[in-house]
């Protein structure tokens, strides 16, 4: 025992000394008597970042595990802000900010669900989910506003020093007169935000890896070589006239006419970074205008992706490359904006998702660049862009960031036990600035997300004709505004500006365009039935939307034929659920032949599916004893292989409710007793095969090979994040007595490859389905 005791004493003494030292380092942010104190020790540093802001406010960033990261605003309190402000040397906090008020950070989100009492020495001492454990995006970065009064004796090196070692904003400044007017800017001098202006980077040691990082930030997948001779500063000893001749009168650089102010030098990137601030570099101190004596400003030239290519020759080259590559093997789904969405990949002729295990910015950037965007802003986990369907093809993808394709990255095959669709990976990519949001605005709404649409044509603002204005056109308007999806296409907004003239009509969009001007429209020859402002097009936008999906295997499993007596079909005839020839039948004698099947419609989106019509306009159907909330919810069609319709059925109206839900999801909608109608995220509405109108009347259909097609929300009455998965197709063979239904899948090439869809039409085999 004595030996143990003598060994423990020096260790205990050392531990007390270490604890005392740590207490002194952390406690330096607290109010103390006058005298020198020290900032918090290197184990946890805090800084304020973002723009625009004052010196005592900003986005909170903490340095942990040799990496800067942010704090999520979930459950954030003023107590948290007090602890952070004192750590930064301010006496207290006066407020805090949520939703990335000071701009979105990059890199890790270190803390989430932070809960401080307010008297802790450091933010690390507060309750939280654990370092690096977060379900947030950088759109939820927290900020603080500190009282502009310093703790006596506190040395503010923690603020000043770290502020100087961080790059917030980067831009490409075009210097050719034509390039300044053209978007996107693909070539120019690299500049960084410094205080209230912009500064340059010395190009000494600048290489293609640095250019690749900058191009990625600007939304471009690749860089290309720059003609430095064109940009080189003319020697001051040269005659002025000679310098002008070298570059041409229209191409003289602003560097000849403007004092340069260098901020960075010795920039060294590996090429895999998603932001210039993650590269190593040095700041100029002192007189930066005299710096970089043997160099010139760093200049970068970028290669735009197909969506943003300018010039016919460039676009033609991009198209040729795409044709050579064939059908893409990767895509984004469920995103509200261009360049974001759930990552889906094509394997064995079937589209599937990627599990988010070890999903990071390097892998996400490979996806973004492969699709023609820049590097990744965010690598999202936990099905943040909605849950996919079908197989999960890949897991633990680990890209270095230099790969040309996600398929070149190491990964692990998936098993059902490893991952579920609640773990689907997604991305937000950097895209080029196109300025489309400056050509559209909303007026007359109660919030920034709604109003009458006004567009800029030339130098004039005006309204848009509402003739033919549907959810698809409204979707494009909301995307152009940067406000997500369109919940509704409206025309009822009051005058809220002096704009009364209509400047656009005949707008017809496919729904994927980035601007209303990219849609079909009448051009200068306007034509509109009602030209008053009260008939102008309007929108209600939303950050999230539903996404309906039919469970295709259930249709195949439950399909059968029933010969139903006419005397049992009066109610169905009243609701127009039979073929038109039924009106000529000898009622109540005879029967109708019905193809019956169950339909199970899931909501896999990020918002509940709600009928557009309010309760006041729902229709009571006495026959079936419930209110119908939509005029048309589903189309059922029998088509010939060449697409000719030979029979049709439809939900002329629909009662929407949650029949069943996934585990941990509560039902919210029920038709009974005039209840609310809709389909909750994670729930499904089941219409069984034995319910009235859940059929197609095929009495007049001749024997042959056909396609059964089911389309949900066919008129796009309600917004969805993805309309391409609303159709389901099956092969079916009818011999006059029996019907075989097989190969049911989500149509429009969405679930299968183009090659597999071609095989789908060949009727490879049949299933037994007897007439009941």
XYZ file of C-alpha atoms in Angstrom:
772
model
C 0.000 0.000 0.000
C 2.839 2.383 0.882
C 4.395 1.955 -2.557
C 1.121 2.821 -4.271
C 0.668 5.892 -2.107
C 4.116 7.289 -2.840
C 3.502 6.806 -6.615
C 0.117 8.619 -6.489
C 1.282 11.823 -4.788
C 3.322 13.357 -7.659
C 0.650 12.306 -10.157
C -2.038 13.980 -8.042
C 0.086 17.120 -7.742
C 0.551 17.220 -11.522
C -3.191 16.751 -12.047
C -3.970 19.663 -9.689
C -1.472 21.860 -11.522
C -3.053 20.961 -14.877
C -6.552 21.634 -13.553
C -5.441 24.966 -12.160
C -3.867 25.895 -15.469
C -6.994 24.900 -17.376
C -9.162 26.902 -14.958
C -7.002 29.977 -15.500
C -7.241 29.626 -19.287
C -11.014 29.155 -19.419
C -11.755 31.571 -16.606
C -10.044 34.453 -18.360
C -13.295 35.378 -20.110
C -14.986 36.147 -16.798
C -15.048 39.673 -15.223
C -11.839 40.073 -13.203
C -10.103 42.792 -11.229
C -7.963 45.125 -13.364
C -4.813 43.424 -14.561
C -3.593 41.318 -17.462
C -5.640 38.221 -18.364
C -5.421 35.681 -21.156
C -7.848 34.454 -23.811
C -9.201 30.891 -23.636
C -6.620 28.215 -24.273
C -6.045 26.486 -27.595
C -8.286 23.558 -26.744
C -11.424 25.582 -27.623
C -11.411 28.804 -29.583
C -14.450 30.833 -30.635
C -14.824 33.500 -33.296
C -17.516 35.629 -34.910
C -17.888 35.455 -38.675
C -20.316 36.348 -41.438
C -21.368 39.347 -43.432
C -22.786 41.959 -43.021
C -22.159 42.432 -39.320
C -20.500 44.606 -36.683
C -17.487 43.612 -34.609
C -19.652 42.468 -31.677
C -22.048 40.224 -33.619
C -21.933 37.394 -36.127
C -22.150 33.715 -36.850
C -20.565 31.660 -34.056
C -17.719 29.387 -35.084
C -15.727 27.130 -32.756
C -12.322 25.550 -33.325
C -12.395 21.935 -32.236
C -10.287 18.962 -33.243
C -8.147 21.192 -35.493
C -11.174 22.302 -37.544
C -13.483 25.317 -37.539
C -17.217 24.619 -37.451
C -20.564 26.176 -36.557
C -23.338 25.719 -33.976
C -26.915 24.736 -34.899
C -29.715 27.053 -33.756
C -31.938 24.200 -32.489
C -32.938 24.925 -28.851
C -30.539 27.891 -28.798
C -31.080 30.310 -25.893
C -29.861 33.640 -24.578
C -27.963 31.664 -21.917
C -25.912 30.067 -24.710
C -25.227 33.521 -26.144
C -24.047 34.829 -22.728
C -21.477 32.027 -22.451
C -20.206 32.584 -25.999
C -19.999 36.377 -25.691
C -18.031 36.137 -22.430
C -15.713 33.624 -24.079
C -15.131 36.264 -26.781
C -14.352 38.943 -24.167
C -17.678 40.797 -24.095
C -19.465 41.299 -20.775
C -22.772 39.742 -21.924
C -25.097 39.004 -24.831
C -28.001 41.209 -25.883
C -29.495 38.700 -28.293
C -28.924 35.813 -30.662
C -29.774 35.016 -34.292
C -31.094 31.904 -35.998
C -31.379 30.575 -39.557
C -27.909 31.696 -40.690
C -28.702 35.417 -40.389
C -25.008 36.177 -40.907
C -24.612 33.772 -43.818
C -24.036 30.052 -43.951
C -20.776 28.630 -42.687
C -18.771 25.831 -44.278
C -17.328 22.599 -42.945
C -18.534 20.865 -39.802
C -21.517 21.676 -37.600
C -19.849 20.944 -34.291
C -22.685 21.462 -31.785
C -26.449 20.950 -31.764
C -29.183 21.236 -29.108
C -26.849 23.270 -26.882
C -28.376 24.126 -23.491
C -26.370 26.426 -21.208
C -27.456 27.658 -17.807
C -25.560 30.858 -18.584
C -22.784 30.688 -15.992
C -20.571 28.070 -17.702
C -16.939 28.906 -18.414
C -17.086 27.548 -21.961
C -19.695 26.434 -24.502
C -18.138 22.965 -24.279
C -19.279 22.756 -20.639
C -22.953 23.090 -21.616
C -25.277 20.201 -22.383
C -25.302 19.230 -26.074
C -25.676 16.213 -28.365
C -21.969 15.582 -28.598
C -19.246 17.053 -30.763
C -20.044 16.646 -34.453
C -23.411 14.994 -33.787
C -25.997 17.135 -35.583
C -29.062 16.766 -37.807
C -28.839 20.370 -39.041
C -27.724 22.129 -42.201
C -25.749 25.352 -42.421
C -29.058 27.134 -43.059
C -29.536 26.757 -39.286
C -26.210 28.288 -38.197
C -26.583 30.248 -34.963
C -25.252 33.745 -34.338
C -24.945 36.025 -31.327
C -25.174 39.740 -30.634
C -22.860 40.757 -27.793
C -23.048 43.878 -25.665
C -20.435 46.286 -26.996
C -18.515 46.417 -23.734
C -15.309 44.492 -23.159
C -14.425 42.502 -20.040
C -11.763 44.596 -18.214
C -8.290 43.348 -19.056
C -9.466 40.847 -21.679
C -7.079 40.639 -24.624
C -9.183 40.332 -27.757
C -6.674 38.326 -29.791
C -9.296 35.584 -29.995
C -11.454 37.910 -32.089
C -8.915 39.858 -34.104
C -6.463 37.085 -34.894
C -9.057 34.574 -36.039
C -10.922 37.212 -38.013
C -7.739 37.764 -40.014
C -7.251 34.061 -40.661
C -10.610 33.486 -42.312
C -11.885 34.084 -45.833
C -15.630 34.759 -45.981
C -16.549 35.742 -49.531
C -14.816 35.104 -52.831
C -15.737 36.367 -56.287
C -14.495 36.423 -59.877
C -14.241 39.940 -61.213
C -14.440 40.051 -65.027
C -12.214 42.678 -66.609
C -13.166 42.450 -70.272
C -15.988 44.901 -71.017
C -18.160 42.228 -72.710
C -17.590 39.770 -69.885
C -18.905 42.212 -67.305
C -22.345 42.160 -68.867
C -22.576 38.411 -69.465
C -23.639 35.850 -66.871
C -22.375 33.532 -65.651
C -18.923 35.018 -65.077
C -16.522 32.210 -66.010
C -13.246 34.104 -66.034
C -11.770 36.938 -64.026
C -9.529 38.137 -61.246
C -10.056 36.316 -57.934
C -11.028 38.707 -55.136
C -11.818 38.205 -51.457
C -13.990 40.322 -49.211
C -11.908 42.473 -46.890
C -13.683 44.845 -44.485
C -16.071 46.873 -46.673
C -14.345 46.297 -50.012
C -12.621 43.661 -52.127
C -8.946 42.720 -52.298
C -6.819 40.625 -54.644
C -4.688 37.485 -54.236
C -1.061 37.409 -55.369
C -0.600 34.702 -57.994
C 2.903 33.666 -56.952
C 2.768 29.882 -56.697
C -0.831 29.827 -57.945
C -1.652 26.550 -59.712
C -4.530 24.582 -61.240
C -5.483 23.074 -57.847
C -6.190 26.574 -56.504
C -8.181 27.407 -59.643
C -10.197 24.213 -59.279
C -11.244 25.167 -55.740
C -12.271 28.682 -56.801
C -14.206 27.383 -59.835
C -15.979 24.879 -57.585
C -17.027 27.683 -55.236
C -18.332 29.671 -58.218
C -20.489 26.719 -59.330
C -18.323 25.319 -62.139
C -17.189 21.674 -62.404
C -13.711 22.339 -63.812
C -11.040 24.933 -64.516
C -9.069 25.643 -67.678
C -5.771 27.314 -68.451
C -5.665 31.110 -68.517
C -3.697 33.257 -70.929
C -1.659 35.085 -68.273
C 0.033 37.262 -70.875
C -3.264 38.940 -71.553
C -3.700 39.800 -67.890
C -0.092 40.663 -67.148
C 0.386 44.203 -65.974
C 2.117 46.346 -68.541
C 5.501 47.547 -67.437
C 5.499 51.092 -66.123
C 8.560 51.790 -68.279
C 6.601 51.048 -71.445
C 4.977 53.900 -73.337
C 1.259 54.162 -72.586
C 0.353 53.812 -76.250
C 2.364 50.599 -76.525
C 0.575 49.070 -73.554
C -2.788 49.802 -75.118
C -1.759 48.173 -78.396
C -0.745 44.997 -76.563
C -4.199 44.296 -75.187
C -6.497 46.251 -77.473
C -8.499 49.378 -76.610
C -11.563 47.439 -75.385
C -9.583 44.940 -73.339
C -7.447 47.171 -71.147
C -7.422 45.838 -67.625
C -8.750 47.595 -64.586
C -5.360 46.757 -63.042
C -3.833 49.501 -65.181
C -6.358 52.025 -63.945
C -6.903 51.042 -60.316
C -4.722 50.721 -57.253
C -4.401 47.059 -56.257
C -4.866 45.947 -52.681
C -3.469 42.472 -52.046
C -4.865 40.437 -49.188
C -3.632 36.824 -49.623
C -0.457 35.186 -50.868
C 1.139 31.742 -50.910
C -2.228 30.043 -51.451
C -1.809 26.278 -51.640
C -4.826 24.003 -52.229
C -4.916 20.284 -52.938
C -7.916 20.759 -55.266
C -10.334 18.773 -53.118
C -11.319 21.639 -50.785
C -14.859 23.000 -51.058
C -13.866 26.518 -49.967
C -10.746 28.643 -50.282
C -10.673 29.148 -46.506
C -9.852 25.433 -46.137
C -6.617 25.850 -48.111
C -3.361 27.006 -46.554
C -2.440 30.657 -47.247
C -0.927 33.732 -45.675
C -2.286 37.227 -45.162
C -0.401 40.338 -46.147
C 0.386 42.647 -43.255
C 1.091 46.326 -43.411
C 1.189 48.082 -46.796
C -0.496 45.474 -48.963
C -0.691 47.756 -52.017
C 3.076 47.420 -52.425
C 2.992 43.632 -52.082
C 3.270 40.965 -54.790
C 6.025 42.887 -56.538
C 7.075 39.988 -58.750
C 3.575 38.692 -59.462
C 0.119 39.802 -60.527
C -3.463 39.211 -59.321
C -4.571 35.564 -59.438
C -6.777 34.966 -62.480
C -9.055 31.966 -62.942
C -10.992 30.625 -65.935
C -13.730 28.034 -65.393
C -15.613 25.546 -67.574
C -19.409 25.862 -67.122
C -21.667 22.819 -66.845
C -24.284 22.044 -69.533
C -27.067 24.022 -67.811
C -24.987 27.178 -67.750
C -22.988 26.933 -70.985
C -23.085 30.055 -73.144
C -22.579 30.132 -76.896
C -23.924 27.624 -79.412
C -20.539 26.000 -80.128
C -19.971 25.296 -76.442
C -23.485 23.900 -75.950
C -23.114 21.703 -79.049
C -19.861 20.253 -77.681
C -21.557 19.556 -74.326
C -24.459 17.779 -76.076
C -22.056 15.608 -78.115
C -20.231 14.568 -74.941
C -23.536 13.652 -73.255
C -24.651 11.578 -76.266
C -21.357 9.672 -76.241
C -21.744 8.949 -72.533
C -25.316 7.660 -72.970
C -27.945 7.799 -70.231
C -26.605 9.395 -67.028
C -26.023 7.038 -64.115
C -26.545 9.644 -61.401
C -29.226 12.259 -60.722
C -30.705 14.520 -58.024
C -34.332 14.195 -56.885
C -36.576 16.062 -54.464
C -34.673 19.368 -54.322
C -36.456 22.711 -54.406
C -33.608 24.496 -56.200
C -31.260 23.768 -59.062
C -28.239 21.787 -57.903
C -29.740 20.199 -54.809
C -31.540 16.961 -54.065
C -31.417 13.347 -52.987
C -28.614 11.472 -54.750
C -29.842 8.583 -56.883
C -27.702 6.194 -58.939
C -28.475 3.687 -61.695
C -27.285 0.121 -61.208
C -28.495 -3.046 -62.951
C -31.044 -0.985 -64.907
C -32.728 0.234 -61.706
C -32.492 3.606 -59.958
C -31.726 3.608 -56.232
C -30.314 5.758 -53.446
C -27.095 6.072 -51.412
C -26.850 5.443 -47.667
C -25.485 8.386 -45.680
C -22.904 6.398 -43.663
C -19.588 8.326 -43.921
C -21.175 10.729 -46.428
C -19.065 13.912 -46.548
C -18.266 17.021 -48.586
C -15.609 15.297 -50.708
C -18.035 12.611 -51.925
C -20.815 15.171 -52.338
C -18.488 17.367 -54.430
C -17.727 14.499 -56.800
C -21.491 14.125 -57.338
C -21.941 17.860 -57.899
C -19.102 18.139 -60.414
C -20.223 14.999 -62.254
C -23.637 16.631 -62.739
C -22.124 19.852 -64.095
C -22.218 21.973 -60.925
C -19.407 23.198 -58.691
C -18.220 21.762 -55.391
C -20.698 20.854 -52.646
C -21.976 23.466 -50.208
C -23.498 20.785 -48.009
C -23.492 17.005 -47.724
C -26.904 16.195 -46.249
C -27.768 13.083 -44.276
C -30.941 11.600 -42.795
C -33.116 11.900 -45.935
C -33.123 15.699 -45.671
C -34.362 15.848 -49.296
C -37.056 13.229 -48.762
C -36.909 9.441 -48.792
C -36.288 7.600 -52.022
C -37.797 4.274 -53.105
C -36.462 1.047 -54.510
C -33.006 -0.312 -53.675
C -30.220 1.404 -51.728
C -27.301 0.753 -54.057
C -24.268 2.147 -52.208
C -23.016 2.586 -48.652
C -19.920 4.113 -47.037
C -18.903 5.984 -50.179
C -15.442 7.477 -49.563
C -14.278 9.756 -52.357
C -10.978 11.615 -52.198
C -12.510 14.469 -54.173
C -10.407 14.064 -57.318
C -12.553 11.366 -58.956
C -14.380 12.064 -62.229
C -17.417 10.033 -61.149
C -18.982 8.700 -57.980
C -18.550 5.235 -59.471
C -14.762 5.682 -59.236
C -14.952 6.082 -55.447
C -14.514 3.209 -52.977
C -17.822 2.071 -51.487
C -19.481 -0.905 -49.862
C -22.418 -2.902 -51.167
C -25.566 -2.534 -49.144
C -27.659 -5.028 -47.230
C -31.157 -4.374 -45.945
C -29.954 -4.478 -42.336
C -27.357 -1.749 -42.938
C -29.539 1.130 -44.064
C -33.081 2.315 -44.612
C -34.432 5.117 -46.790
C -34.503 7.347 -43.700
C -30.716 7.492 -44.224
C -30.745 8.584 -47.877
C -27.865 10.933 -48.734
C -28.399 14.286 -50.453
C -26.372 17.300 -51.606
C -26.538 21.039 -52.106
C -24.140 22.116 -54.837
C -22.608 25.487 -55.638
C -24.170 26.829 -58.841
C -23.138 29.853 -60.918
C -24.734 33.187 -60.170
C -27.154 33.914 -63.016
C -29.037 36.918 -61.615
C -32.452 35.440 -62.463
C -33.887 36.532 -59.098
C -33.378 40.181 -60.114
C -35.895 39.779 -62.954
C -38.871 38.747 -60.825
C -40.604 39.927 -57.633
C -43.824 39.448 -55.659
C -46.316 42.133 -54.642
C -49.491 42.209 -52.547
C -48.791 39.163 -50.383
C -49.009 38.842 -46.608
C -45.491 37.330 -46.455
C -42.401 37.281 -48.685
C -43.483 33.814 -49.893
C -46.671 34.939 -51.655
C -48.005 37.616 -53.968
C -48.719 38.713 -57.502
C -45.865 37.893 -59.894
C -44.135 40.871 -61.515
C -41.352 40.379 -64.062
C -38.810 42.717 -65.615
C -38.808 42.885 -69.415
C -36.093 45.212 -70.627
C -36.193 48.149 -68.241
C -39.901 47.789 -67.469
C -41.685 45.870 -64.696
C -45.086 44.342 -65.415
C -47.546 41.566 -64.577
C -47.984 38.087 -66.079
C -51.251 36.977 -67.707
C -52.944 34.251 -65.663
C -54.403 32.427 -68.687
C -53.059 28.872 -68.434
C -51.173 29.718 -65.222
C -50.803 26.386 -63.411
C -48.721 24.823 -60.660
C -45.929 24.100 -63.176
C -45.527 27.765 -64.105
C -45.803 28.763 -60.450
C -43.063 26.212 -59.619
C -40.685 27.964 -62.012
C -41.571 31.375 -60.547
C -40.844 30.191 -56.994
C -37.570 28.594 -58.101
C -36.525 31.813 -59.841
C -37.344 33.767 -56.676
C -35.261 31.331 -54.610
C -38.319 30.493 -52.473
C -38.572 26.746 -53.039
C -41.729 25.103 -54.384
C -45.098 26.506 -55.369
C -47.930 25.459 -53.083
C -50.555 27.133 -55.258
C -50.896 29.075 -58.486
C -53.075 32.048 -57.515
C -54.685 35.068 -59.190
C -56.295 36.919 -56.275
C -53.629 39.269 -54.908
C -54.513 42.914 -54.436
C -52.639 45.813 -55.973
C -49.586 46.576 -53.877
C -47.421 48.473 -56.328
C -47.853 50.939 -59.148
C -47.300 48.195 -61.731
C -50.448 47.773 -63.836
C -49.159 46.891 -67.298
C -48.962 43.283 -68.440
C -45.624 42.368 -70.057
C -45.835 38.556 -70.430
C -48.560 36.180 -71.623
C -48.972 32.635 -72.894
C -46.489 31.259 -70.360
C -46.222 27.461 -70.608
C -43.492 25.722 -68.590
C -42.320 22.120 -68.365
C -41.600 22.793 -64.698
C -37.806 22.373 -64.620
C -36.824 25.775 -66.045
C -34.713 28.212 -63.989
C -36.577 31.338 -65.168
C -40.009 32.181 -66.597
C -38.241 33.654 -69.632
C -36.984 30.125 -70.435
C -40.587 28.862 -70.748
C -42.657 29.174 -73.879
C -44.488 32.522 -74.024
C -45.963 34.928 -76.535
C -42.952 37.245 -76.650
C -43.792 40.782 -77.749
C -47.179 39.746 -79.224
C -49.166 39.718 -75.990
C -52.561 38.023 -75.829
C -54.649 37.805 -72.645
C -58.403 37.524 -72.051
C -58.359 39.508 -68.814
C -55.660 42.149 -68.502
C -56.581 43.779 -65.178
C -54.172 43.406 -62.267
C -56.744 41.351 -60.363
C -56.368 38.667 -63.072
C -52.562 38.662 -62.985
C -50.647 35.500 -62.103
C -49.661 34.961 -58.483
C -48.032 32.321 -56.299
C -47.730 30.933 -52.792
C -44.236 29.450 -52.354
C -42.971 26.996 -49.752
C -39.599 25.562 -48.725
C -41.045 22.025 -48.672
C -43.541 19.968 -50.664
C -45.223 16.574 -50.625
C -44.289 13.707 -52.946
C -46.880 11.030 -53.731
C -45.907 7.590 -54.908
C -48.097 4.601 -55.816
C -47.041 1.225 -54.411
C -46.747 -0.575 -57.752
C -46.393 -4.218 -56.537
C -49.769 -4.030 -54.767
C -51.539 -3.174 -58.032
C -49.986 -6.219 -59.653
C -50.806 -8.528 -56.733
C -54.461 -7.505 -56.404
C -55.593 -7.093 -60.039
C -58.556 -9.227 -61.145
C -61.732 -9.088 -63.261
C -65.269 -8.923 -61.856
C -68.539 -9.059 -63.775
C -70.726 -6.814 -61.605
C -74.539 -6.674 -62.029
C -75.899 -3.293 -63.102
C -78.354 -3.148 -60.217
C -75.318 -2.885 -57.895
C -73.790 0.018 -59.832
C -76.292 2.861 -59.501
C -74.154 4.724 -57.014
C -71.016 4.279 -59.135
C -72.875 5.485 -62.244
C -73.980 8.603 -60.359
C -70.314 9.388 -59.655
C -69.357 8.773 -63.306
C -67.202 5.707 -62.548
C -68.332 3.650 -65.575
C -67.588 3.815 -69.293
C -69.835 6.117 -71.341
C -71.523 3.089 -73.003
C -73.059 2.208 -69.607
C -75.644 4.948 -70.173
C -77.063 2.892 -73.054
C -77.292 -0.340 -71.039
C -80.634 -1.983 -70.182
C -80.690 -0.989 -66.511
C -81.003 -2.745 -64.078
C -80.393 -5.889 -66.188
C -77.006 -7.071 -67.400
C -73.553 -6.399 -65.992
C -70.319 -4.434 -66.501
C -66.884 -6.042 -66.654
C -64.501 -4.313 -64.238
C -60.726 -4.536 -63.844
C -60.281 -4.125 -60.097
C -57.120 -3.567 -58.037
C -56.009 -1.927 -54.805
C -54.100 1.350 -54.766
C -51.828 2.356 -51.910
C -50.539 5.923 -52.251
C -47.597 6.962 -50.071
C -46.427 10.471 -49.215
C -42.610 10.309 -49.277
C -42.071 14.078 -49.407
C -41.261 16.679 -46.762
C -44.737 18.225 -46.367
C -48.247 16.820 -45.934
C -50.324 16.421 -49.086
C -53.360 18.656 -48.590
C -56.208 19.245 -51.054
C -56.104 22.634 -52.713
C -59.796 23.270 -52.069
C -60.850 24.471 -48.618
C -63.467 22.660 -46.550
C -66.149 25.112 -47.655
C -65.928 23.818 -51.241
C -65.776 20.067 -50.543
C -68.629 18.103 -52.129
C -70.844 15.725 -50.162
C -71.590 12.442 -51.969
C -74.700 10.895 -50.514
C -74.093 7.509 -52.165
C -70.776 6.895 -50.485
C -71.484 9.085 -47.462
C -68.355 11.237 -47.391
C -66.954 14.565 -48.580
C -64.764 14.651 -51.676
C -61.951 17.216 -51.447
C -60.493 17.038 -54.979
C -62.225 16.969 -58.356
C -59.706 14.568 -59.888
C -57.115 12.746 -57.830
C -56.197 9.722 -59.997
C -56.563 8.642 -63.624
C -56.782 4.942 -64.531
C -56.281 4.093 -68.217
C -55.976 1.037 -70.465
C -53.698 1.879 -73.412
C -52.608 0.007 -76.507
C -48.803 -0.473 -76.829
C -48.691 2.578 -79.097
C -50.450 4.725 -76.462
C -54.058 4.812 -77.722
C -56.537 4.906 -74.853
C -59.193 2.156 -75.030
C -60.683 2.401 -71.524
C -60.482 4.801 -68.630
C -61.437 5.141 -65.025
C -60.727 7.871 -62.549
C -61.278 9.076 -59.057
C -63.704 11.770 -60.121
C -63.227 13.081 -56.612
C -61.396 11.782 -53.616
C -61.512 11.395 -49.881
C -57.938 11.683 -48.615
C -56.900 10.154 -45.305
C -54.113 8.336 -43.469
C -54.981 4.626 -43.609
C -51.647 3.481 -42.152
C -48.354 5.129 -41.208
C -44.748 4.169 -40.715
C -43.501 3.431 -37.230
C -43.352 6.551 -34.995
C -45.579 8.560 -37.379
C -49.028 9.545 -36.071
C -52.141 9.720 -38.268
C -53.432 13.263 -38.778
C -56.157 13.010 -41.412
C -59.445 11.109 -41.404
C -62.470 11.484 -43.680
C -65.096 10.479 -41.102
C -67.265 13.152 -39.477
C -66.131 15.909 -41.854
C -62.558 15.511 -40.604
C -59.466 17.108 -42.083
C -58.311 15.493 -45.312
C -54.770 14.843 -46.511
C -51.865 12.373 -46.403
C -49.214 12.877 -43.724
C -45.519 12.497 -44.532
C -44.679 8.854 -43.843
C -48.306 7.666 -44.218
C -50.352 6.175 -47.042
C -53.950 6.176 -48.221
C -55.197 2.693 -49.125
C -58.172 2.204 -51.442
C -58.993 -1.507 -51.479
C -59.972 -3.347 -54.644
C -63.483 -4.017 -53.302
C -64.394 -0.318 -52.881
C -66.684 1.370 -55.423
C -64.899 3.112 -58.320
C -61.573 1.420 -57.561
C -61.661 -0.075 -61.059
C -61.586 0.424 -64.814
C -64.702 -0.470 -66.820
C -63.307 -2.759 -69.578
C -66.687 -4.009 -70.884
C -65.902 -2.672 -74.379
C -62.227 -3.705 -74.502
C -61.296 -6.406 -77.047
C -58.789 -9.157 -76.226
C -55.163 -8.162 -76.737
C -51.972 -6.812 -75.173
C -52.303 -3.529 -73.299
C -50.681 -1.171 -70.812
C -52.389 -0.344 -67.522
C -51.478 3.207 -66.501
C -52.272 4.930 -63.199
C -51.477 8.650 -62.760
C -51.756 10.408 -59.381
C -52.526 14.136 -59.145
C -52.743 14.245 -62.980
C -53.649 17.929 -63.274
C -50.847 19.027 -60.900
C -53.474 20.623 -58.652
C -51.284 20.183 -55.574
C -47.555 20.909 -55.472
C -45.130 18.003 -55.243
C -41.354 17.966 -55.107
C -41.262 15.411 -57.932
C -43.994 14.966 -60.535
C -41.974 12.449 -62.591
C -42.845 9.573 -60.233
C -46.620 10.131 -60.335
C -47.303 7.614 -63.124
C -47.270 3.817 -62.855
C -47.341 1.402 -65.788
C -48.017 -2.337 -65.999
C -48.103 -4.777 -68.882
C -51.399 -6.587 -69.157
C -52.770 -9.281 -71.453
C -56.511 -9.802 -71.826
C -57.929 -12.873 -73.592
C -61.615 -12.004 -73.222
C -62.024 -14.109 -70.061
C -58.935 -13.539 -67.932
C -56.402 -10.771 -67.472
C -52.699 -11.007 -66.590
C -51.001 -7.979 -65.030
C -47.220 -7.916 -64.593
C -44.046 -5.764 -64.674
C -45.704 -2.923 -62.750
C -43.306 -0.052 -62.047
C -43.219 3.698 -61.700
C -43.399 4.972 -65.271
C -41.815 7.691 -67.405
C -38.427 5.992 -67.157
C -38.217 7.016 -63.535
C -37.670 3.674 -61.818
C -35.888 1.810 -64.601
C -33.262 2.644 -67.189
C -34.171 3.556 -70.777
C -33.033 0.093 -71.886
C -35.209 -1.625 -69.276
C -38.212 0.460 -70.303
C -37.803 -0.705 -73.895
C -37.801 -4.320 -72.705
C -40.947 -3.545 -70.710
C -43.026 -3.329 -73.896
C -42.119 -6.870 -75.038
C -44.469 -8.784 -72.696
C -41.874 -11.332 -71.496
C -44.270 -13.461 -69.374
C -47.719 -13.641 -67.832
C -49.202 -14.111 -64.363
C -52.377 -16.044 -63.532
C -55.293 -13.832 -62.504
C -58.652 -15.573 -62.726
C -61.986 -13.806 -63.165
C -63.919 -13.763 -59.900
